[in-house]
Tab-separated table of C-alpha atoms and ligand atoms in Angstrom:
chain	number	residue	atom	x	y	z
A	1	VAL	CA	0.000	0.000	0.000
A	2	LEU	CA	1.044	3.613	-0.449
A	3	GLU	CA	2.049	4.148	3.218
A	4	ASP	CA	4.828	1.608	2.664
A	5	VAL	CA	6.257	3.288	-0.415
A	6	ALA	CA	5.740	6.998	0.361
A	7	PRO	CA	9.239	7.267	1.942
A	8	LEU	CA	10.721	6.017	-1.364
A	9	LEU	CA	9.115	8.685	-3.515
A	10	ARG	CA	9.987	12.245	-4.499
A	11	CYS	CA	8.107	15.093	-6.049
A	12	PRO	CA	8.098	14.964	-9.890
A	13	HIS	CA	8.242	18.798	-10.024
A	14	CYS	CA	10.930	19.742	-7.495
A	15	GLY	CA	12.446	16.455	-6.306
A	16	GLY	CA	11.382	17.141	-2.717
A	17	ASP	CA	10.490	14.332	-0.337
A	18	LEU	CA	6.859	13.311	-0.421
A	19	THR	CA	4.761	12.549	2.606
A	20	LEU	CA	1.353	10.936	2.669
A	21	GLU	CA	-1.355	12.786	4.594
A	22	ALA	CA	-4.661	10.944	4.461
A	23	THR	CA	-5.553	10.992	0.757
A	24	VAL	CA	-2.934	13.473	-0.475
A	25	MET	CA	0.806	13.237	-1.087
A	26	ARG	CA	2.697	16.496	-0.573
A	27	CYS	CA	6.212	17.836	-0.888
A	28	PRO	CA	7.609	20.675	1.304
A	29	ASP	CA	7.203	23.102	-1.628
A	30	GLY	CA	3.464	22.579	-1.674
A	31	HIS	CA	3.050	20.362	-4.728
A	32	SER	CA	0.299	17.893	-3.975
A	33	PHE	CA	-1.048	14.731	-5.570
A	34	ASP	CA	-4.378	13.123	-4.817
A	35	VAL	CA	-4.496	9.453	-3.965
A	36	ALA	CA	-7.024	7.754	-6.246
A	37	ARG	CA	-9.954	5.951	-4.665
A	38	GLN	CA	-8.457	2.714	-6.020
A	39	GLY	CA	-5.322	3.181	-3.908
A	40	TYR	CA	-2.668	4.461	-6.323
A	41	VAL	CA	-1.150	7.922	-6.722
A	42	ASN	CA	-0.450	9.562	-10.050
A	43	LEU	CA	2.924	11.363	-10.097
A	44	LEU	CA	2.959	12.106	-13.827
A	45	PRO	CA	3.763	15.814	-14.190
A	46	GLY	CA	0.407	17.298	-15.201
A	47	ASP	CA	-2.541	14.974	-14.975
A	48	ALA	CA	-2.727	13.599	-18.502
A	49	GLU	CA	-1.864	10.033	-19.302
A	50	THR	CA	0.695	9.681	-22.051
A	51	GLY	CA	-0.200	8.344	-25.484
A	52	THR	CA	1.519	5.061	-24.763
A	53	ALA	CA	-0.527	4.296	-21.666
A	54	ASP	CA	-2.071	0.851	-21.840
A	55	ALA	CA	-5.739	1.018	-22.617
A	56	ALA	CA	-8.166	-0.704	-20.273
A	57	ALA	CA	-8.769	-3.530	-22.745
A	58	MET	CA	-5.049	-4.189	-23.018
A	59	VAL	CA	-4.633	-4.372	-19.245
A	60	GLN	CA	-7.639	-6.687	-18.912
A	61	ALA	CA	-6.282	-8.985	-21.639
A	62	ARG	CA	-2.924	-9.109	-19.873
A	63	GLU	CA	-4.489	-9.864	-16.525
A	64	ARG	CA	-6.731	-12.638	-17.931
A	65	PHE	CA	-3.826	-14.210	-19.797
A	66	LEU	CA	-1.436	-14.079	-16.826
A	67	SER	CA	-4.061	-15.380	-14.392
A	68	GLY	CA	-4.545	-18.344	-16.747
A	69	GLY	CA	-0.988	-19.354	-15.802
A	70	HIS	CA	0.306	-19.435	-19.395
A	71	TYR	CA	3.327	-17.313	-18.487
A	72	ALA	CA	3.901	-18.971	-15.106
A	73	PRO	CA	7.432	-20.151	-16.038
A	74	VAL	CA	8.338	-16.574	-17.077
A	75	VAL	CA	6.793	-15.110	-13.906
A	76	ASP	CA	8.713	-17.675	-11.821
A	77	ALA	CA	12.027	-16.909	-13.540
A	78	VAL	CA	11.593	-13.144	-13.027
A	79	ALA	CA	10.526	-13.614	-9.397
A	80	ALA	CA	13.465	-15.936	-8.702
A	81	ALA	CA	15.929	-13.446	-10.197
A	82	GLY	CA	14.269	-10.594	-8.302
A	83	ALA	CA	14.402	-12.496	-5.027
A	84	ARG	CA	18.105	-13.326	-5.531
A	85	ALA	CA	18.764	-9.618	-5.955
A	86	LEU	CA	16.801	-8.739	-2.839
A	87	THR	CA	18.726	-11.130	-0.622
A	88	GLY	CA	21.979	-9.354	-1.597
A	89	ALA	CA	20.967	-5.741	-1.106
A	90	GLY	CA	18.831	-3.522	1.081
A	91	GLY	CA	15.826	-1.666	-0.245
A	92	CYS	CA	12.636	-2.208	-2.153
A	93	ALA	CA	11.681	-3.857	-5.426
A	94	VAL	CA	10.707	-1.523	-8.268
A	95	ASP	CA	8.832	-2.755	-11.327
A	96	LEU	CA	9.170	-0.398	-14.297
A	97	GLY	CA	6.064	-0.723	-16.437
A	98	ALA	CA	4.492	-3.026	-13.870
A	99	GLY	CA	1.153	-3.473	-15.658
A	100	PRO	CA	-1.278	-5.350	-13.393
A	101	GLY	CA	1.579	-6.166	-10.997
A	102	ASN	CA	1.879	-9.938	-11.413
A	103	TYR	CA	5.671	-10.089	-11.687
A	104	LEU	CA	6.246	-7.786	-8.739
A	105	ALA	CA	3.698	-9.650	-6.583
A	106	ALA	CA	5.397	-12.974	-7.330
A	107	THR	CA	8.778	-11.448	-6.397
A	108	LEU	CA	7.457	-10.073	-3.083
A	109	ASP	CA	5.898	-13.467	-2.273
A	110	ARG	CA	9.411	-14.862	-2.147
A	111	LEU	CA	10.694	-12.221	0.297
A	112	PRO	CA	8.199	-11.502	3.055
A	113	GLU	CA	9.819	-8.352	4.471
A	114	ARG	CA	10.245	-6.156	1.365
A	115	VAL	CA	7.940	-3.624	-0.204
A	116	GLY	CA	7.341	-3.170	-3.917
A	117	LEU	CA	6.861	-0.079	-6.030
A	118	ALA	CA	4.756	-0.663	-9.143
A	119	LEU	CA	5.391	2.089	-11.705
A	120	ASP	CA	3.192	2.428	-14.771
A	121	ASN	CA	1.708	5.220	-16.850
A	122	SER	CA	-1.707	3.585	-17.191
A	123	SER	CA	-4.373	4.236	-14.569
A	124	HIS	CA	-6.037	0.955	-15.559
A	125	ALA	CA	-2.833	-0.938	-14.824
A	126	LEU	CA	-2.257	0.993	-11.579
A	127	ARG	CA	-5.712	0.101	-10.251
A	128	ARG	CA	-4.894	-3.571	-10.718
A	129	ALA	CA	-1.343	-3.305	-9.408
A	130	ALA	CA	-2.527	-1.533	-6.234
A	131	ARG	CA	-4.530	-4.660	-5.383
A	132	ALA	CA	-2.050	-7.243	-6.645
A	133	HIS	CA	-0.199	-7.620	-3.320
A	134	PRO	CA	-0.552	-6.118	0.185
A	135	ARG	CA	3.026	-4.762	0.071
A	136	ILE	CA	2.765	-3.085	-3.341
A	137	GLY	CA	2.370	0.667	-3.690
A	138	ALA	CA	1.269	1.705	-7.205
A	139	VAL	CA	2.513	5.000	-8.664
A	140	GLY	CA	1.780	6.627	-11.991
A	141	CYS	CA	4.802	7.882	-13.951
A	142	ASP	CA	6.525	7.575	-17.311
A	143	ALA	CA	9.194	4.862	-17.244
A	144	TRP	CA	11.212	6.698	-19.939
A	145	MET	CA	11.398	9.959	-18.004
A	146	THR	CA	12.848	11.002	-14.659
A	147	LEU	CA	11.328	8.646	-12.103
A	148	PRO	CA	9.586	10.086	-9.003
A	149	VAL	CA	11.748	7.789	-6.882
A	150	ARG	CA	14.534	8.750	-4.444
A	151	ASP	CA	18.175	7.809	-5.038
A	152	ASP	CA	19.529	4.427	-3.921
A	153	VAL	CA	16.254	3.035	-2.578
A	154	ALA	CA	15.895	-0.097	-4.726
A	155	ALA	CA	17.543	-3.464	-4.185
A	156	VAL	CA	16.086	-4.619	-7.479
A	157	VAL	CA	14.513	-3.033	-10.528
A	158	LEU	CA	12.402	-5.296	-12.749
A	159	SER	CA	11.989	-4.461	-16.429
A	160	VAL	CA	9.692	-7.035	-18.026
A	161	PHE	CA	8.912	-6.454	-21.732
A	162	SER	CA	9.055	-2.791	-20.818
A	163	PRO	CA	10.762	0.436	-21.697
A	164	ARG	CA	13.837	1.147	-19.654
A	165	ASN	CA	15.847	4.174	-18.837
A	166	PRO	CA	19.343	3.068	-17.775
A	167	ALA	CA	20.396	6.373	-16.198
A	168	GLU	CA	17.345	6.476	-13.971
A	169	ILE	CA	17.603	2.799	-13.063
A	170	GLU	CA	21.218	3.407	-12.017
A	171	ARG	CA	20.152	6.351	-9.879
A	172	VAL	CA	17.409	4.539	-7.948
A	173	LEU	CA	19.358	1.308	-7.404
A	174	GLU	CA	21.403	1.009	-4.252
A	175	ARG	CA	25.018	0.125	-5.014
A	176	ARG	CA	24.655	-3.644	-4.529
A	177	GLY	CA	21.291	-3.644	-6.275
A	178	ARG	CA	20.448	-5.451	-9.467
A	179	LEU	CA	18.466	-4.893	-12.583
A	180	VAL	CA	16.425	-7.861	-13.845
A	181	VAL	CA	15.422	-7.636	-17.501
A	182	ALA	CA	13.031	-10.007	-19.260
A	183	THR	CA	13.257	-9.732	-23.051
A	184	PRO	CA	11.536	-11.789	-25.729
A	185	THR	CA	13.935	-13.613	-28.074
A	186	GLU	CA	13.400	-13.712	-31.840
A	187	ARG	CA	11.601	-17.062	-31.390
A	188	HIS	CA	8.990	-15.627	-29.017
A	189	LEU	CA	5.479	-16.271	-30.418
A	190	ARG	CA	7.055	-16.850	-33.848
A	191	GLN	CA	4.153	-19.018	-35.123
A	192	LEU	CA	1.683	-16.227	-34.382
A	193	VAL	CA	3.997	-13.575	-35.782
A	194	GLU	CA	4.389	-15.552	-39.031
A	195	ARG	CA	0.725	-16.415	-39.504
A	196	LEU	CA	-0.715	-13.038	-38.560
A	197	GLU	CA	2.150	-10.745	-39.590
A	198	LEU	CA	2.340	-9.212	-36.152
A	199	VAL	CA	4.782	-6.485	-35.209
A	200	THR	CA	7.722	-7.462	-33.041
A	201	VAL	CA	10.636	-5.643	-31.501
A	202	ASP	CA	13.136	-5.520	-34.335
A	203	ASP	CA	16.659	-6.788	-33.768
A	204	ARG	CA	18.301	-3.438	-34.331
A	205	LYS	CA	16.126	-1.790	-31.718
A	206	ARG	CA	16.984	-4.628	-29.345
A	207	GLU	CA	20.705	-4.107	-30.011
A	208	ARG	CA	20.475	-0.361	-29.404
A	209	LEU	CA	18.748	-0.979	-26.079
A	210	ASP	CA	21.390	-3.530	-25.097
A	211	ALA	CA	24.226	-1.174	-25.956
A	212	LYS	CA	22.641	1.615	-23.919
A	213	LEU	CA	22.215	-0.730	-20.983
A	214	ARG	CA	25.749	-2.102	-21.070
A	215	ARG	CA	27.313	1.328	-20.679
A	216	ARG	CA	26.017	1.428	-17.110
A	217	PHE	CA	25.420	-2.207	-16.201
A	218	GLU	CA	27.326	-5.446	-16.434
A	219	PRO	CA	25.669	-8.830	-16.886
A	220	LEU	CA	25.859	-11.140	-13.882
A	221	ASP	CA	26.262	-14.865	-14.182
A	222	GLU	CA	22.656	-15.830	-13.756
A	223	SER	CA	20.717	-15.622	-16.990
A	224	ASP	CA	17.687	-17.834	-17.525
A	225	ALA	CA	16.475	-18.853	-20.954
A	226	VAL	CA	12.813	-19.700	-20.576
A	227	GLU	CA	11.429	-21.498	-23.621
A	228	TYR	CA	8.385	-23.737	-23.930
A	229	GLU	CA	5.355	-24.333	-26.092
A	230	LEU	CA	1.774	-23.427	-25.309
A	231	ALA	CA	-1.294	-24.913	-26.993
A	232	LEU	CA	-3.850	-22.116	-26.855
A	233	GLN	CA	-7.542	-21.842	-27.671
A	234	PRO	CA	-8.878	-18.767	-29.522
A	235	PRO	CA	-9.873	-16.679	-26.448
A	236	ASP	CA	-6.382	-17.039	-24.939
A	237	LEU	CA	-4.735	-16.328	-28.285
A	238	ALA	CA	-6.847	-13.199	-28.622
A	239	ASP	CA	-5.756	-12.052	-25.146
A	240	LEU	CA	-2.121	-12.802	-25.954
A	241	ILE	CA	-2.280	-10.559	-29.020
A	242	ALA	CA	-4.420	-7.905	-27.326
A	243	MET	CA	-1.982	-7.477	-24.418
A	244	GLY	CA	0.980	-6.700	-26.686
A	245	PRO	CA	2.072	-3.948	-29.049
A	246	ASN	CA	-0.286	-5.172	-31.792
A	247	ALA	CA	-3.290	-4.016	-29.798
A	248	ARG	CA	-2.443	-0.446	-30.845
A	249	HIS	CA	-3.315	-1.083	-34.480
A	250	LEU	CA	-5.680	-4.082	-34.330
A	251	ASP	CA	-9.022	-3.918	-32.553
A	252	ARG	CA	-10.523	-6.810	-30.635
A	253	ILE	CA	-12.908	-7.776	-33.444
A	254	ALA	CA	-10.068	-8.003	-35.961
A	255	ILE	CA	-7.980	-10.018	-33.493
A	256	GLU	CA	-10.799	-12.465	-32.785
A	257	ALA	CA	-11.487	-12.975	-36.484
A	258	ALA	CA	-7.797	-13.644	-37.102
A	259	VAL	CA	-7.428	-16.237	-34.336
A	260	GLN	CA	-10.602	-18.085	-35.373
A	261	ALA	CA	-8.882	-18.859	-38.663
A	262	LEU	CA	-5.999	-20.643	-36.870
A	263	ALA	CA	-5.767	-24.290	-35.809
A	264	GLN	CA	-7.513	-25.022	-32.492
A	265	PRO	CA	-5.559	-25.334	-30.338
A	266	PHE	CA	-2.750	-23.330	-31.891
A	267	VAL	CA	0.768	-24.034	-30.666
A	268	VAL	CA	3.042	-21.078	-29.953
A	269	THR	CA	6.580	-20.915	-28.606
A	270	VAL	CA	7.219	-18.736	-25.569
A	271	SER	CA	10.881	-17.694	-25.539
A	272	VAL	CA	12.132	-15.153	-23.050
A	273	THR	CA	15.547	-14.339	-21.613
A	274	VAL	CA	15.659	-13.262	-17.978
A	275	ALA	CA	19.011	-11.565	-17.332
A	276	SER	CA	20.408	-9.936	-14.188
A	277	TYR	CA	22.744	-6.951	-14.226
A	278	GLY	CA	24.863	-5.246	-11.597
A	279	LEU	CA	26.019	-1.637	-11.660
A	280	ARG	CA	29.380	-1.070	-13.372
A	281	GLY	CA	32.192	0.202	-11.244
A	282	ARG	CA	30.438	-0.571	-7.999
A	283	PRO	CA	30.964	-3.525	-5.664
A	284	ARG	CA	29.415	-6.713	-7.024
A	285	PRO	CA	26.518	-8.191	-5.047
B	301	ZN	ZN1	7.473	19.537	-5.164
């Protein structure tokens, strides 16, 4: 809940410490932010959501798909890596682009004493994340911009299929902290990508992100390759497509029509790398 994470936050306007007073968060300079009825606080500068905020339908598709257990091996691998990081360093767990909060909740389940900060720019996602675990505080912000998080407060930052901002991750991590990154490989969902001509993260974009990351972080030994096949029925396939980047240019009706034309069940490969990174030039965990 927000009481747990308020001491980890800072004002998005002036960087001042934030304190929670009933249903408002305030900094000493008088900037204030209302706590939403659903238990999250929006610290986006201004009150508009950004254009990349997940729409409600996208968040619901993601939550249905994840609660069906289809990504359980990926969730487990992220939570295991997150928990390893937390045993080595003090501080909280931050999930950048937390969505409905499943990965962060699974990480906190493994370490009973830590709190988790779910960051997302979608109010729909934040509503879900605020309820995903009793020790999660959900905060609205843009993961690409300056984070409304104090320096050195995180033992682990999770970045699961999400944008990342290496300079800000470095700033919020305590020196023994770790970054855990889950990235789809080129084989991820390849059968669906081929049949339906879906958009994927292109290799050059992936390489640019990696290069940016490696300037500040070094890979640690543990890296999990999670790869398995799922046999999915049309409703699950539709959710799988609707929770990803394709949802921005395909509506639900088009997605459902497309998956009806596929074999039932349709077999897709899930292929994700879960890698841990430590900060360069600082003591290794
Ligand atoms: Zn302020």
